[in-house]
C-alpha positions as semicolon CSV with decimal commas, in nm:
position;residue;x (nm);y (nm);z (nm)
1;M;17,698;6,485;21,829
2;S;17,561;6,814;22,054
3;D;17,223;6,901;22,250
4;K;17,044;7,092;22,004
5;T;16,731;7,187;22,233
6;M;16,627;7,537;22,202
7;S;16,327;7,746;22,199
8;A;16,086;7,856;21,983
9;E;16,275;8,190;22,043
10;E;16,573;8,110;22,000
11;A;16,488;7,886;21,668
12;V;16,293;8,197;21,471
13;G;16,574;8,462;21,638
14;R;16,794;8,361;21,417
15;L;16,604;8,411;21,088
16;E;16,598;8,676;20,936
17;S;16,444;8,889;20,709
18;G;16,481;8,835;20,300
19;M;16,575;8,464;20,355
20;T;16,359;8,170;20,152
21;L;16,138;8,009;20,426
22;G;16,012;7,647;20,393
23;I;15,751;7,540;20,579
24;G;15,608;7,199;20,642
25;G;15,297;6,910;20,667
26;W;15,085;6,994;20,434
27;G;14,718;7,205;20,369
28;S;14,604;7,219;20,801
29;R;14,801;6,927;20,899
30;R;15,095;6,845;21,117
31;K;15,220;7,273;21,080
32;P;15,481;7,373;21,280
33;M;15,211;7,606;21,395
34;A;15,381;7,744;21,736
35;L;15,704;7,850;21,541
36;V;15,524;8,038;21,275
37;R;15,328;8,246;21,633
38;A;15,726;8,308;21,700
39;L;15,824;8,408;21,409
40;L;15,492;8,668;21,394
41;R;15,614;8,794;21,735
42;T;15,931;8,895;21,556
43;S;15,941;9,196;21,271
44;I;16,050;8,922;20,993
45;T;15,955;9,056;20,720
46;D;16,064;8,974;20,276
47;L;16,010;8,633;20,387
48;T;15,966;8,427;19,999
49;V;15,814;8,140;20,206
50;V;15,785;7,743;20,001
51;S;15,514;7,593;20,115
52;Y;15,230;7,324;20,082
53;G;15,012;7,639;20,219
54;G;14,761;7,633;20,512
55;P;14,722;7,811;20,803
56;D;15,120;7,915;20,794
57;V;15,057;8,063;20,477
58;G;14,789;8,237;20,644
59;L;14,879;8,373;20,975
60;L;15,243;8,533;20,723
61;A;14,999;8,683;20,433
62;A;14,746;8,877;20,651
63;T;15,063;8,995;20,843
64;G;15,220;9,121;20,516
65;R;15,574;8,881;20,565
66;I;15,568;8,735;20,233
67;R;15,759;8,913;19,934
68;K;15,675;8,555;19,704
69;L;15,509;8,247;19,777
70;V;15,583;7,917;19,649
71;T;15,328;7,670;19,627
72;A;15,103;7,389;19,449
73;F;14,819;7,495;19,694
74;V;14,650;7,695;19,986
75;T;14,367;7,529;20,206
76;L;14,271;7,434;20,530
77;D;14,143;7,082;20,436
78;S;13,777;7,107;20,536
79;I;13,815;7,492;20,365
80;P;13,935;7,431;20,015
81;L;14,070;7,779;20,046
82;E;14,255;7,933;20,291
83;P;14,051;8,243;20,326
84;H;14,314;8,482;20,474
85;Y;14,550;8,381;20,170
86;R;14,309;8,427;19,950
87;A;14,269;8,819;20,075
88;A;14,586;8,855;20,035
89;R;14,642;8,783;19,734
90;E;14,347;8,940;19,594
91;R;14,465;9,244;19,685
92;G;14,862;9,226;19,512
93;A;15,015;9,128;19,884
94;F;15,225;8,914;19,728
95;E;15,440;8,742;19,439
96;L;15,273;8,376;19,365
97;T;15,506;8,104;19,161
98;E;15,214;7,809;19,168
99;V;15,349;7,514;19,044
100;D;15,182;7,127;19,027
101;E;15,231;6,905;19,398
102;A;15,461;6,667;19,184
103;M;15,641;6,985;19,014
104;F;15,684;7,129;19,349
105;M;15,827;6,749;19,502
106;W;16,100;6,740;19,281
107;G;16,206;7,081;19,296
108;L;16,248;6,975;19,690
109;H;16,459;6,650;19,580
110;A;16,654;6,861;19,385
111;A;16,749;7,095;19,674
112;A;16,815;6,833;19,886
113;N;17,019;6,636;19,607
114;R;17,252;6,986;19,496
115;L;17,145;6,992;19,201
116;P;17,001;7,270;18,985
117;F;16,658;7,130;18,828
118;L;16,536;6,801;18,807
119;P;16,285;6,629;18,493
120;V;15,939;6,596;18,581
121;R;15,637;6,530;18,302
122;A;15,393;6,666;18,531
123;G;15,290;7,047;18,437
124;L;15,326;6,952;18,060
125;G;15,046;7,038;17,886
126;S;14,915;7,233;18,146
127;D;14,856;7,591;18,233
128;V;15,140;7,607;18,472
129;M;15,365;7,669;18,180
130;R;15,187;7,972;18,057
131;I;15,152;8,095;18,403
132;N;15,538;8,042;18,497
133;P;15,739;8,137;18,178
134;G;16,078;8,156;18,375
135;L;16,007;7,729;18,334
136;R;16,182;7,578;18,101
137;T;16,198;7,208;17,930
138;V;16,454;7,007;17,875
139;A;16,508;6,688;17,645
140;S;16,600;6,319;17,700
141;P;17,018;6,307;17,579
142;Y;16,924;5,938;17,487
143;E;16,706;5,770;17,211
144;D;16,356;5,862;17,322
145;A;16,436;6,237;17,288
146;E;16,166;6,274;17,558
147;T;16,059;6,646;17,672
148;F;16,040;6,683;18,012
149;V;15,982;7,027;18,274
150;A;16,281;7,090;18,441
151;M;16,185;7,200;18,736
152;P;16,433;7,400;18,934
153;A;16,592;7,302;19,297
154;L;16,366;7,481;19,590
155;R;16,659;7,609;19,780
156;L;16,557;7,742;20,139
157;D;16,746;7,968;20,399
158;A;16,564;7,773;20,637
159;A;16,297;7,495;20,724
160;L;16,079;7,437;21,041
161;V;15,936;7,123;21,055
162;H;15,712;6,977;21,318
163;M;15,728;6,646;21,437
164;N;15,509;6,432;21,683
165;R;15,900;6,342;21,897
166;A;16,221;6,428;21,827
167;D;16,585;6,376;22,041
168;R;16,816;6,605;22,145
169;L;17,017;6,542;21,861
170;G;16,740;6,646;21,595
171;N;16,643;6,262;21,480
172;G;16,271;6,324;21,414
173;Q;15,962;6,061;21,440
174;Y;15,619;6,121;21,244
175;L;15,363;5,878;21,371
176;G;15,068;5,930;21,160
177;P;14,965;5,862;20,863
178;D;15,182;6,040;20,611
179;P;15,501;6,170;20,604
180;Y;15,429;6,485;20,408
181;F;15,777;6,614;20,291
182;D;15,902;6,711;20,569
183;D;16,244;6,575;20,566
184;L;16,309;6,708;20,203
185;L;16,237;7,050;20,352
186;C;16,498;7,011;20,551
187;E;16,768;6,871;20,358
188;A;16,641;7,176;20,100
189;A;16,724;7,401;20,396
190;D;17,080;7,552;20,475
191;A;16,905;7,477;20,845
192;A;16,630;7,353;20,966
193;Y;16,428;7,384;21,313
194;V;16,206;7,126;21,416
195;S;15,912;7,176;21,661
196;C;15,838;6,815;21,810
197;E;15,531;6,727;22,048
198;R;15,736;6,550;22,251
199;L;16,079;6,526;22,334
200;V;16,237;6,191;22,416
201;D;16,614;6,057;22,498
202;N;16,614;5,862;22,228
203;V;16,347;5,858;21,943
204;G;16,388;5,568;21,787
205;T;16,390;5,322;22,136
206;A;16,106;5,569;22,356
207;E;15,766;5,515;22,327
208;P;15,525;5,448;22,155
209;A;15,759;5,495;21,943
210;K;16,036;5,204;21,877
211;E;15,673;5,025;21,772
212;A;15,619;5,211;21,504
213;A;15,800;5,109;21,174
214;P;16,149;5,164;21,133
215;Q;16,062;5,448;20,800
216;T;15,871;5,630;21,021
217;L;16,228;5,837;21,184
218;L;16,199;6,082;20,932
219;L;16,465;6,304;21,010
220;K;16,848;6,229;21,043
221;R;16,979;6,411;21,301
222;S;17,286;6,572;21,009
223;S;16,996;6,759;20,852
224;V;16,828;6,954;21,188
225;T;16,985;7,282;21,325
226;G;16,738;7,294;21,608
227;V;16,500;7,120;21,861
228;I;16,197;7,248;22,001
229;E;15,981;7,076;22,227
230;T;15,630;7,293;22,134
231;P;15,386;7,030;22,313
232;N;15,006;7,082;22,163
233;G;15,244;7,292;21,875
234;A;15,088;7,181;21,553
235;H;14,735;7,335;21,680
236;F;14,518;7,397;21,555
237;T;14,603;7,197;21,274
238;S;14,611;6,778;21,306
239;C;14,908;6,606;21,410
240;A;14,761;6,229;21,403
241;P;14,823;6,047;21,620
242;D;14,838;6,312;21,969
243;Y;14,580;6,511;21,830
244;G;14,279;6,546;21,548
245;R;14,274;6,920;21,347
246;D;14,038;7,116;21,597
247;E;13,788;7,158;21,321
248;A;13,549;7,449;21,534
249;F;13,863;7,645;21,593
250;Q;13,975;7,663;21,252
251;K;13,623;7,804;21,158
252;L;13,693;8,046;21,423
253;Y;13,963;8,130;21,235
254;A;13,861;8,125;20,879
255;T;13,529;8,345;20,934
256;T;13,685;8,663;21,222
257;P;13,850;8,903;21,059
258;Y;14,237;8,903;21,124
259;G;14,283;9,166;21,352
260;Q;13,983;9,058;21,609
261;F;14,140;8,685;21,565
262;A;14,529;8,811;21,627
263;E;14,357;9,067;21,903
264;R;14,238;8,735;22,114
265;F;14,475;8,472;22,035
266;L;14,783;8,604;21,896
267;G;14,857;8,899;22,112
268;G;15,097;8,741;22,368
269;D;15,361;8,431;22,366
270;E;15,284;8,088;22,326
271;Q;15,112;8,002;22,642
272;H;14,896;8,321;22,606
273;Y;14,777;8,123;22,280
274;Q;14,738;7,799;22,480
275;R;14,535;7,968;22,750
276;A;14,279;8,150;22,522
277;V;14,230;7,847;22,368
278;L;14,141;7,710;22,666
279;D;13,904;7,978;22,787
280;W;13,717;7,966;22,436
281;R;13,643;7,579;22,497
282;K;13,523;7,683;22,836
283;E;13,284;7,960;22,679
284;R;13,198;7,674;22,437
285;G;13,120;7,466;22,698
286;Q;13,389;7,208;22,593
């Protein structure tokens, strides 16, 4: 067992252009935004991004970092369609593979279990098969002979996820209502980097973690490469119960031309971002 703590810069410094990168969370919920912002400060590009997309995809799309996107949706939740993603997609900035949510999940399951594909009913009878002509079906070898979609494994070079709590060994815990699929993303990846709101000595015994259900101990150290403490690191997405989504700031992000938003909030390191957000709140009298 070893200490896996590192900085956000060290984590993204291990990434390379051309990688397939999985990003955890769901829409505008518990996204590893501090790690995404750190990635934006590098020259890494030509990425295949695998994500239940939110502003992570929007930021990477706006900066031309995505070569191909594999997703089931890209949303800000309270704003149905992520606007910076939409603008990039409308100008044909990257290739898109769009699948059903369940197909996406089973693709991660297949990769996590080192299988080439898994059969799934989702997608049958829908336009998913038409817009993804490379997908294949498979027949059950048993008496039922049922036909399924053969969802290919979503193998990842690296994954970025955000947890409420983690320890130095790489164990991670969520304290909100939903684990999303962060564990599968880590298990499907060759390397997984986990940011967290707070680093604790032992994730299973620290307050309030020890009062949570055992299944909230989501990430096992065996599937985690690095741990990064990033308080408020999911902002402006939610990270319940630590904080909710910053709806006012999200609206600012969604309605501001990307260049203007980046100039004010993304022109420096993570401390610059957090200070700029505080200054913006003061201007609003918050």
